[in-house]
Amino acid sequence: MRYWSSTFPELNRENVTIVNATLVIQETEYEENNFNALRCNLQNGQSFEFPTLDLGQVQYNSSLSYLRLGIDGNLRLYTYRANVRGNAVWTLLYTLFDRREDEGGMIFEDECQLPNRCGNFGLCEDSQCVGCPTPNGVFAWSKDCNTKSPGCNASGFKYYQLKGVNHFTVKYTAGTEPVKQSDCESNCTKDCNCMGYFYHTDNSRCWIAYELKTLTRVGNSTSLAYIKTPVT
C-alpha cells in the first residue's frame, strides 16, 4: 500500500517515472555562508527536467553516501566520516519521516505517515501514538492496541465512527470519488478483507482499508473513519 509519494510535480505526471537518481556533494553559498550540500539529482525521462532533492549539509569531506529503506518503511541517508577519534563511522544525515519541520527546502514527513508507527493499530498525532480507538471511545495507547477480526458475515459486525482521522494511505492515494457514503460502506461490508473505510464528506471521497495500523489525527471534521468491530 502506498504511504508516500514524491511531491515533485515533474515526477507525478502520468507516464513519467524516475530513471536515475544520483547523490552529489555540491559547494553551495547561502547568505554569504559557504557549505557542502548533499543533494539527490533526479532524472525523469525528460531530458530538459532535472529536479533536485536537498538532503542536508555535510560538515566534513565525504564522497561516500547511501540511502537505505528500513524495515519500518523510513528512508534514511548515511554519509561516511573518516578519522573520528581514530575510527571511521557512518553518520545518519537525513531521515525522510522525521519530527522536524520542513526547513531550507528540505522535505520531511511526520512519523505518523509510517504505517507501523503505532504498531497493529493506533491513533497518531505529531509523530506520537496518542490513543487506542475502540467502540467505547479512545483510550491510552499501548503496543497491545489492536482490532478484533470482524468476520465475513455482515450480521456479525458493525461500524464505529472516528472523527478527524485519516488512514496512512489517504495522503498519497486518490481514493474513489464521487461516492455516496452509503455506497462506500456497502463496498466495505461486502468485502470480507475490508477492516474499515475512510470517507471525506467535503468531496465525497472513499478509501477502503485492508489493514488499519496507524491512523492520523487531523484537524478536520470532514475526515471520518468507520472501523469494523464484532457484534457482542
XYZ file of N, CA and C in Angstrom:
696
model
N 0.841 -1.192 0.000
C 0.000 0.000 0.000
C 0.877 1.243 0.000
N 0.487 2.218 -0.783
C 1.293 3.434 -0.887
C 1.105 4.300 0.352
N 2.208 4.680 0.989
C 2.148 5.565 2.139
C 2.957 6.834 1.927
N 3.680 6.923 0.795
C 4.409 8.146 0.460
C 4.588 8.212 -1.040
N 4.647 9.436 -1.558
C 4.897 9.651 -2.974
C 5.647 10.959 -3.123
N 6.502 11.043 -4.124
C 7.267 12.259 -4.363
C 6.344 13.452 -4.555
N 6.742 14.597 -3.991
C 5.960 15.819 -4.148
C 6.413 16.640 -5.344
N 7.412 16.157 -6.080
C 7.863 16.889 -7.256
C 6.825 16.784 -8.365
N 6.318 17.912 -8.884
C 5.346 17.832 -9.983
C 5.936 17.197 -11.231
N 7.258 17.336 -11.417
C 7.896 16.748 -12.596
C 7.843 15.225 -12.576
N 7.692 14.646 -11.377
C 7.691 13.192 -11.254
C 6.298 12.607 -11.084
N 5.320 13.466 -10.867
C 3.979 12.978 -10.552
C 3.030 12.978 -11.741
N 3.516 13.330 -12.905
C 2.660 13.303 -14.080
C 2.483 11.872 -14.581
N 1.436 11.660 -15.348
C 1.185 10.334 -15.907
C 2.314 9.938 -16.855
N 2.636 8.661 -16.839
C 3.638 8.078 -17.744
C 5.039 8.654 -17.535
N 5.311 9.180 -16.331
C 6.647 9.692 -16.017
C 7.171 8.946 -14.800
N 8.338 8.348 -14.914
C 8.941 7.608 -13.816
C 10.391 8.034 -13.645
N 10.937 7.812 -12.446
C 12.347 8.095 -12.197
C 13.192 7.064 -12.934
N 14.139 7.543 -13.721
C 15.029 6.630 -14.434
C 16.438 6.667 -13.858
N 16.745 7.700 -13.057
C 18.079 7.783 -12.471
C 18.053 8.720 -11.272
N 18.771 8.357 -10.225
C 18.918 9.212 -9.045
C 20.380 9.173 -8.626
N 21.003 10.349 -8.519
C 22.430 10.433 -8.229
C 22.667 11.318 -7.020
N 23.397 10.799 -6.023
C 23.783 11.593 -4.866
C 25.041 12.383 -5.200
N 25.012 13.685 -4.937
C 26.167 14.538 -5.215
C 26.404 15.467 -4.033
N 27.675 15.829 -3.808
C 28.045 16.844 -2.833
C 28.461 18.083 -3.609
N 27.789 19.186 -3.325
C 27.981 20.392 -4.118
C 28.318 21.567 -3.214
N 29.383 22.295 -3.566
C 29.723 23.501 -2.834
C 28.625 24.535 -3.053
N 28.129 25.098 -1.955
C 26.958 25.968 -2.009
C 27.199 27.212 -1.176
N 26.635 28.313 -1.619
C 26.716 29.564 -0.868
C 25.310 30.073 -0.612
N 25.037 30.431 0.636
C 23.743 30.976 1.001
C 23.955 32.052 2.052
N 23.499 33.260 1.748
C 23.658 34.408 2.644
C 25.106 34.550 3.102
N 26.017 34.460 2.115
C 27.460 34.630 2.302
C 28.089 33.536 3.156
N 27.376 32.447 3.363
C 27.938 31.303 4.080
C 28.193 30.174 3.082
N 29.383 29.614 3.148
C 29.751 28.521 2.256
C 29.626 27.186 2.990
N 29.082 26.194 2.329
C 28.975 24.867 2.923
C 28.826 23.845 1.806
N 28.988 22.579 2.157
C 28.784 21.486 1.208
C 27.376 20.932 1.384
N 26.619 20.916 0.318
C 25.243 20.415 0.360
C 25.174 19.040 -0.281
N 24.490 18.130 0.390
C 24.262 16.804 -0.174
C 22.910 16.810 -0.865
N 22.906 16.492 -2.153
C 21.690 16.567 -2.943
C 21.496 15.288 -3.737
N 20.250 15.051 -4.074
C 19.901 13.927 -4.935
C 19.348 14.493 -6.235
N 20.115 14.332 -7.300
C 19.677 14.784 -8.617
C 18.872 13.679 -9.287
N 17.674 14.024 -9.710
C 16.762 13.045 -10.290
C 16.602 13.269 -11.789
N 16.379 12.199 -12.496
C 16.079 12.270 -13.921
C 14.802 11.492 -14.174
N 13.861 12.108 -14.859
C 12.543 11.505 -15.023
C 12.229 11.077 -16.444
N 13.220 10.973 -17.275
C 12.981 10.560 -18.650
C 12.785 11.716 -19.602
N 12.607 12.923 -19.047
C 12.518 14.125 -19.871
C 13.874 14.820 -19.821
N 14.543 14.945 -20.944
C 15.921 15.424 -20.966
C 16.070 16.852 -20.471
N 14.979 17.614 -20.430
C 15.070 19.019 -20.037
C 14.648 19.246 -18.591
N 14.322 18.199 -17.845
C 13.891 18.347 -16.460
C 14.807 17.559 -15.532
N 15.385 18.270 -14.530
C 16.284 17.624 -13.582
C 15.967 18.128 -12.171
N 14.874 17.672 -11.572
C 14.555 18.111 -10.213
C 15.613 17.648 -9.221
N 15.781 18.420 -8.146
C 16.806 18.139 -7.143
C 16.180 18.100 -5.759
N 16.562 17.115 -4.967
C 16.104 16.984 -3.589
C 17.258 17.302 -2.656
N 17.103 18.349 -1.821
C 18.129 18.700 -0.840
C 18.020 17.773 0.361
N 19.132 17.124 0.709
C 19.124 16.135 1.783
C 19.862 16.581 3.031
N 20.615 17.666 2.958
C 21.276 18.144 4.161
C 22.629 18.751 3.883
N 23.254 19.246 4.953
C 24.573 19.841 4.863
C 25.615 18.872 5.402
N 26.706 18.745 4.672
C 27.805 17.880 5.082
C 28.864 18.746 5.741
N 29.165 18.467 6.994
C 30.104 19.291 7.740
C 31.544 18.825 7.594
N 31.772 17.851 6.749
C 33.108 17.285 6.593
C 33.233 16.741 5.181
N 34.457 16.505 4.755
C 34.682 15.981 3.411
C 34.269 14.514 3.347
N 33.408 14.184 2.416
C 32.966 12.806 2.255
C 32.479 12.605 0.834
N 32.877 11.523 0.250
C 32.414 11.202 -1.099
C 31.600 9.908 -1.112
N 31.347 9.338 0.088
C 30.600 8.084 0.189
C 29.306 8.306 0.966
N 28.188 8.043 0.336
C 26.880 8.154 0.973
C 25.962 7.083 0.393
N 24.965 6.668 1.175
C 23.998 5.709 0.647
C 22.631 5.924 1.290
N 21.591 5.581 0.542
C 20.217 5.619 1.025
C 19.787 4.215 1.431
N 19.053 4.121 2.540
C 18.552 2.819 2.990
C 17.064 2.926 3.303
N 16.298 2.010 2.716
C 14.887 1.888 3.052
C 14.770 0.863 4.164
N 14.436 1.323 5.369
C 14.408 0.458 6.538
C 13.183 -0.431 6.585
N 13.229 -1.424 7.474
C 12.111 -2.352 7.626
C 10.864 -1.632 8.134
N 11.057 -0.456 8.766
C 9.925 0.329 9.250
C 9.310 1.207 8.168
N 9.888 1.173 6.956
C 9.372 1.980 5.861
C 9.991 3.353 5.755
N 10.903 3.682 6.669
C 11.533 5.002 6.642
C 12.737 5.003 5.712
N 12.984 6.145 5.082
C 14.112 6.308 4.175
C 15.168 7.151 4.872
N 16.368 6.578 5.028
C 17.450 7.263 5.733
C 18.682 7.355 4.844
N 19.409 8.450 5.019
C 20.635 8.656 4.255
C 21.821 8.716 5.209
N 22.836 7.920 4.903
C 24.054 7.874 5.712
C 25.224 8.373 4.874
N 26.144 9.057 5.522
C 27.349 9.517 4.834
C 28.571 9.122 5.655
N 29.671 8.876 4.985
C 30.870 8.313 5.607
C 31.754 9.422 6.150
N 32.175 9.258 7.383
C 33.072 10.227 8.017
C 34.296 9.490 8.531
N 35.440 9.831 7.992
C 36.688 9.151 8.356
C 37.386 9.854 9.517
N 38.198 9.061 10.229
C 39.095 9.602 11.252
C 38.362 10.375 12.344
N 37.338 9.765 12.916
C 36.667 10.330 14.077
C 37.238 9.649 15.317
N 38.135 10.349 16.009
C 38.829 9.780 17.170
C 39.484 8.449 16.811
N 40.064 8.432 15.637
C 40.775 7.242 15.201
C 39.906 6.204 14.533
N 38.599 6.457 14.452
C 37.690 5.496 13.834
C 36.957 6.132 12.655
N 36.552 5.302 11.730
C 35.720 5.741 10.615
C 34.283 5.325 10.904
N 33.339 6.233 10.709
C 31.953 5.940 11.059
C 31.017 6.378 9.933
N 29.858 5.709 9.884
C 28.769 6.143 9.021
C 27.815 6.977 9.871
N 27.528 8.195 9.436
C 26.700 9.126 10.185
C 25.343 9.299 9.512
N 24.286 9.222 10.314
C 22.942 9.462 9.798
C 22.783 10.954 9.516
N 22.521 11.287 8.258
C 22.439 12.689 7.859
C 21.002 13.144 7.621
N 20.171 12.254 7.098
C 18.823 12.668 6.701
C 17.849 11.520 6.922
N 16.679 11.848 7.452
C 15.589 10.892 7.630
C 14.328 11.486 7.029
N 13.706 10.776 6.105
C 12.522 11.320 5.434
C 11.372 11.514 6.407
N 11.052 10.490 7.198
C 9.977 10.593 8.183
C 10.606 11.005 9.506
N 10.526 12.294 9.795
C 11.231 12.869 10.928
C 10.266 13.765 11.691
N 10.659 14.157 12.884
C 9.810 15.032 13.685
C 10.110 16.502 13.438
N 11.090 16.775 12.584
C 11.438 18.158 12.289
C 10.461 18.765 11.287
N 10.351 20.094 11.352
C 9.553 20.810 10.369
C 10.365 20.974 9.094
N 9.656 21.188 7.967
C 10.347 21.468 6.712
C 11.167 22.738 6.871
N 12.407 22.688 6.429
C 13.272 23.845 6.585
C 14.274 23.891 5.439
N 14.517 25.096 4.950
C 15.550 25.302 3.941
C 15.381 24.465 2.699
N 14.147 24.175 2.299
C 13.931 23.389 1.093
C 14.016 21.894 1.312
N 14.389 21.461 2.535
C 14.451 20.034 2.828
C 13.044 19.503 3.098
N 12.820 18.264 2.732
C 11.494 17.665 2.844
C 11.477 16.651 3.983
N 10.547 16.833 4.912
C 10.353 15.874 5.991
C 8.883 15.481 6.040
N 8.631 14.258 6.436
C 7.271 13.784 6.654
C 7.102 13.465 8.133
N 5.898 13.713 8.652
C 5.584 13.333 10.019
C 5.682 11.814 10.158
N 6.163 11.336 11.306
C 6.285 9.894 11.522
C 4.930 9.192 11.518
N 3.851 9.948 11.697
C 2.514 9.344 11.645
C 2.208 8.774 10.271
N 2.956 9.196 9.249
C 2.729 8.694 7.903
C 3.281 7.280 7.723
N 4.118 6.823 8.663
C 4.657 5.464 8.605
C 3.569 4.460 9.013
N 3.290 3.464 8.197
C 2.208 2.520 8.504
C 2.350 1.849 9.868
N 3.582 1.511 10.267
C 3.788 0.754 11.500
C 4.193 1.624 12.686
N 4.029 2.945 12.563
C 4.450 3.818 13.666
C 3.750 3.434 14.964
N 2.473 3.109 14.889
C 1.716 2.737 16.091
C 1.342 1.258 16.096
N 2.202 0.442 15.503
C 2.008 -0.998 15.558
C 0.804 -1.466 14.763
N 0.104 -2.448 15.307
C -1.049 -3.025 14.619
C -2.219 -2.058 14.512
N -2.321 -1.138 15.482
C -3.448 -0.209 15.482
C -3.152 0.909 16.461
N -3.484 2.124 16.079
C -3.273 3.234 16.986
C -3.529 4.566 16.312
N -3.795 5.559 17.139
C -4.040 6.918 16.677
C -2.786 7.745 16.908
N -2.328 8.437 15.857
C -1.054 9.147 15.896
C -1.274 10.644 15.679
N -0.480 11.444 16.387
C -0.521 12.898 16.225
C 0.855 13.464 16.547
N 1.376 14.323 15.660
C 2.698 14.926 15.850
C 3.755 13.862 16.125
N 3.744 12.807 15.341
C 4.724 11.713 15.401
C 4.607 10.853 16.652
N 3.578 11.061 17.472
C 3.410 10.301 18.703
C 2.128 9.474 18.648
N 2.174 8.268 19.214
C 0.979 7.431 19.342
C 0.194 7.912 20.555
N -0.983 8.473 20.314
C -1.698 9.178 21.378
C -2.986 8.488 21.814
N -3.395 7.420 21.137
C -4.638 6.796 21.547
C -4.884 5.453 20.891
N -5.711 4.654 21.566
C -6.139 3.356 21.042
C -7.651 3.419 20.824
N -8.106 3.542 19.571
C -9.544 3.644 19.311
C -10.270 2.338 19.616
N -11.440 2.445 20.205
C -12.302 1.297 20.480
C -13.752 1.728 20.246
N -14.684 0.780 20.193
C -16.098 1.161 20.059
C -16.601 1.995 21.229
N -15.898 1.937 22.360
C -16.322 2.658 23.561
C -15.545 3.944 23.781
N -14.786 4.371 22.777
C -14.011 5.596 22.909
C -12.534 5.350 22.671
N -11.755 6.418 22.792
C -10.309 6.337 22.582
C -9.618 6.257 23.934
N -8.815 5.215 24.125
C -8.105 5.006 25.380
C -6.603 5.190 25.167
N -5.854 5.140 26.250
C -4.405 5.312 26.163
C -3.805 4.229 25.270
N -2.846 4.643 24.437
C -2.243 3.697 23.503
C -1.182 2.841 24.189
N -1.096 1.587 23.787
C -0.009 0.692 24.168
C 0.256 -0.226 22.989
N 1.330 -0.980 23.060
C 1.666 -1.896 21.973
C 0.630 -3.005 21.810
N -0.205 -3.186 22.809
C -1.247 -4.210 22.739
C -2.495 -3.731 21.995
N -2.529 -2.461 21.618
C -3.696 -1.924 20.913
C -3.899 -2.682 19.606
N -5.102 -3.158 19.384
C -5.376 -3.945 18.183
C -6.882 -3.973 17.937
N -7.264 -4.493 16.806
C -8.674 -4.688 16.496
C -8.985 -6.179 16.474
N -10.252 -6.511 16.668
C -10.679 -7.901 16.597
C -11.194 -8.204 15.200
N -10.959 -9.418 14.752
C -11.427 -9.816 13.427
C -12.952 -9.730 13.370
N -13.490 -8.988 12.398
C -14.946 -8.830 12.341
C -15.667 -10.006 11.705
N -14.921 -10.878 11.031
C -15.563 -11.976 10.326
C -16.176 -11.509 9.012
N -16.788 -12.421 8.288
C -17.319 -12.115 6.956
C -18.835 -11.947 6.927
N -19.508 -12.390 7.966
C -20.965 -12.295 7.999
C -21.374 -10.880 8.399
N -22.097 -10.188 7.518
C -22.455 -8.794 7.772
C -23.279 -8.626 9.044
N -24.007 -9.651 9.431
C -24.807 -9.556 10.653
C -23.956 -9.732 11.905
N -22.688 -10.101 11.710
C -21.816 -10.349 12.853
C -20.896 -9.194 13.202
N -20.991 -8.087 12.451
C -20.155 -6.927 12.783
C -20.928 -5.629 12.564
N -20.392 -4.573 13.127
C -20.937 -3.225 12.954
C -19.761 -2.270 12.777
N -20.058 -1.003 12.599
C -19.017 0.011 12.449
C -19.076 0.993 13.611
N -17.913 1.467 14.042
C -17.894 2.617 14.943
C -17.112 3.741 14.277
N -17.511 4.968 14.593
C -17.010 6.140 13.881
C -15.906 6.859 14.655
N -14.929 7.351 13.919
C -13.898 8.238 14.454
C -13.902 9.507 13.614
N -13.970 10.660 14.262
C -13.985 11.934 13.549
C -12.588 12.555 13.521
N -12.290 13.239 12.417
C -11.000 13.913 12.299
C -9.839 12.949 12.228
N -10.004 11.862 11.465
C -8.988 10.805 11.397
C -8.777 10.394 9.943
N -7.516 10.205 9.562
C -7.166 9.701 8.235
C -6.358 8.417 8.343
N -6.485 7.581 7.343
C -5.636 6.404 7.202
C -4.313 6.830 6.579
N -3.251 6.034 6.790
C -1.945 6.429 6.250
C -1.913 6.430 4.719
N -2.878 5.779 4.078
C -2.905 5.772 2.611
C -3.594 7.000 2.025
N -4.311 7.747 2.839
C -5.159 8.819 2.316
C -4.353 9.933 1.661
N -3.228 10.311 2.263
C -2.488 11.486 1.801
C -1.955 11.327 0.385
N -1.552 10.113 0.016
C -0.877 9.931 -1.265
C -1.600 8.976 -2.217
N -2.854 8.678 -1.935
C -3.662 7.920 -2.896
C -4.956 8.679 -3.145
N -5.511 8.506 -4.327
C -6.652 9.324 -4.741
C -7.971 8.877 -4.131
N -8.081 7.607 -3.739
C -9.370 7.113 -3.307
C -10.338 7.053 -4.483
N -11.620 6.951 -4.168
C -12.653 6.897 -5.199
C -13.649 8.022 -4.964
N -13.954 8.784 -6.018
C -14.912 9.880 -5.910
C -15.612 10.092 -7.260
N -16.795 10.706 -7.255
C -17.644 10.908 -6.075
C -18.380 9.622 -5.718
N -18.456 9.356 -4.430
C -19.110 8.145 -3.932
C -19.977 8.526 -2.737
N -21.200 8.038 -2.707
C -22.025 8.239 -1.526
C -21.437 7.448 -0.363
N -21.604 7.988 0.837
C -21.071 7.280 1.998
C -21.709 5.905 2.142
N -22.978 5.799 1.834
C -23.658 4.503 1.945
C -23.063 3.486 0.978
N -22.650 3.949 -0.205
C -22.032 3.043 -1.174
C -20.630 2.651 -0.732
N -19.910 3.602 -0.144
C -18.573 3.308 0.376
C -18.661 2.232 1.453
N -19.631 2.400 2.351
C -19.814 1.417 3.424
C -20.245 0.070 2.864
N -21.105 0.091 1.874
C -21.570 -1.156 1.272
C -20.419 -1.930 0.643
N -19.508 -1.208 -0.017
C -18.351 -1.868 -0.633
C -17.475 -2.541 0.418
N -17.320 -1.880 1.570
C -16.522 -2.465 2.650
C -17.250 -3.652 3.270
N -18.543 -3.514 3.460
C -19.329 -4.582 4.081
C -19.288 -5.863 3.257
N -19.332 -5.711 1.943
C -19.341 -6.879 1.054
C -17.963 -7.499 0.876
N -16.930 -6.781 1.292
C -15.553 -7.256 1.132
C -15.072 -7.846 2.452
N -14.887 -9.141 2.487
C -14.503 -9.819 3.723
C -13.159 -9.336 4.250
N -12.290 -8.855 3.358
C -10.952 -8.420 3.764
C -10.905 -6.969 4.221
N -11.987 -6.243 4.036
C -12.026 -4.832 4.431
C -12.151 -4.729 5.951
N -11.241 -3.944 6.556
C -11.261 -3.747 8.005
C -11.946 -2.446 8.405
N -12.205 -1.597 7.423
C -12.851 -0.319 7.691
C -12.750 0.570 6.465
N -13.441 1.693 6.524
C -13.348 2.624 5.396
C -13.201 4.051 5.911
N -12.671 4.904 5.044
C -12.409 6.299 5.386
C -13.121 7.170 4.360
N -13.786 8.201 4.864
C -14.655 8.984 3.993
C -14.484 10.467 4.281
N -14.318 11.257 3.200
C -14.252 12.710 3.300
C -15.576 13.289 2.815
N -16.290 13.917 3.716
C -17.616 14.426 3.373
C -17.561 15.661 2.483
N -16.432 16.382 2.467
C -16.358 17.609 1.673
C -16.251 17.334 0.176
N -15.710 16.175 -0.203
C -15.591 15.860 -1.630
C -16.116 14.462 -1.982
N -16.812 13.838 -1.039
C -17.430 12.513 -1.270
C -16.411 11.492 -1.756
N -15.281 11.455 -1.071
C -14.196 10.549 -1.477
C -14.094 9.387 -0.493
N -13.810 8.203 -1.023
C -13.843 6.966 -0.235
C -12.528 6.212 -0.356
N -12.052 5.699 0.776
C -10.899 4.792 0.800
C -11.292 3.514 1.548
N -10.996 2.380 0.971
C -11.208 1.090 1.622
C -9.883 0.646 2.235
N -9.907 0.224 3.497
C -8.676 -0.161 4.194
C -8.679 -1.660 4.493
N -7.637 -2.337 4.032
C -7.484 -3.769 4.298
C -6.552 -4.025 5.480
N -5.805 -3.010 5.850
C -5.018 -3.003 7.080
C -5.225 -1.645 7.723
N -5.357 -1.608 9.027
C -5.612 -0.335 9.702
C -4.315 0.320 10.172
N -3.596 -0.342 11.024
C -2.297 0.125 11.517
C -2.385 1.556 12.041
N -1.609 2.492 11.486
C -1.524 3.840 12.042
C -2.561 4.768 11.423
N -3.398 5.338 12.271
C -4.357 6.356 11.856
C -3.851 7.712 12.334
N -4.034 8.734 11.520
C -3.525 10.066 11.850
C -4.662 10.993 12.241
N -4.496 11.655 13.389
C -5.484 12.643 13.812
C -5.262 13.936 13.031
N -6.317 14.447 12.421
C -6.237 15.679 11.639
C -7.288 16.656 12.154
N -7.000 17.946 11.998
C -7.923 18.970 12.472
C -8.995 19.267 11.445
N -9.739 18.252 11.060
C -10.731 18.414 10.004
C -11.907 17.491 10.292
N -13.041 18.065 10.600
C -14.208 17.254 10.960
C -14.832 16.554 9.764
N -14.370 16.880 8.541
C -14.914 16.223 7.348
C -14.227 14.895 7.060
N -13.170 14.577 7.805
C -12.445 13.309 7.626
C -12.969 12.293 8.636
N -13.634 11.275 8.143
C -14.280 10.297 9.016
C -13.712 8.905 8.780
N -13.608 8.145 9.856
C -13.189 6.746 9.774
C -14.298 5.873 10.346
N -14.527 4.735 9.694
C -15.519 3.768 10.166
C -14.838 2.411 10.261
N -14.705 1.920 11.486
C -13.941 0.708 11.763
C -14.892 -0.451 12.052
N -14.645 -1.580 11.399
C -15.445 -2.776 11.666
C -15.117 -3.329 13.051
N -16.134 -3.783 13.743
C -15.930 -4.431 15.033
C -16.997 -5.508 15.217
N -16.657 -6.636 15.830
C -17.639 -7.713 16.010
C -18.810 -7.277 16.894
N -19.981 -7.792 16.593
C -21.147 -7.556 17.438
C -21.064 -8.497 18.627
N -21.155 -7.937 19.820
C -21.052 -8.760 21.028
C -22.380 -8.787 21.771
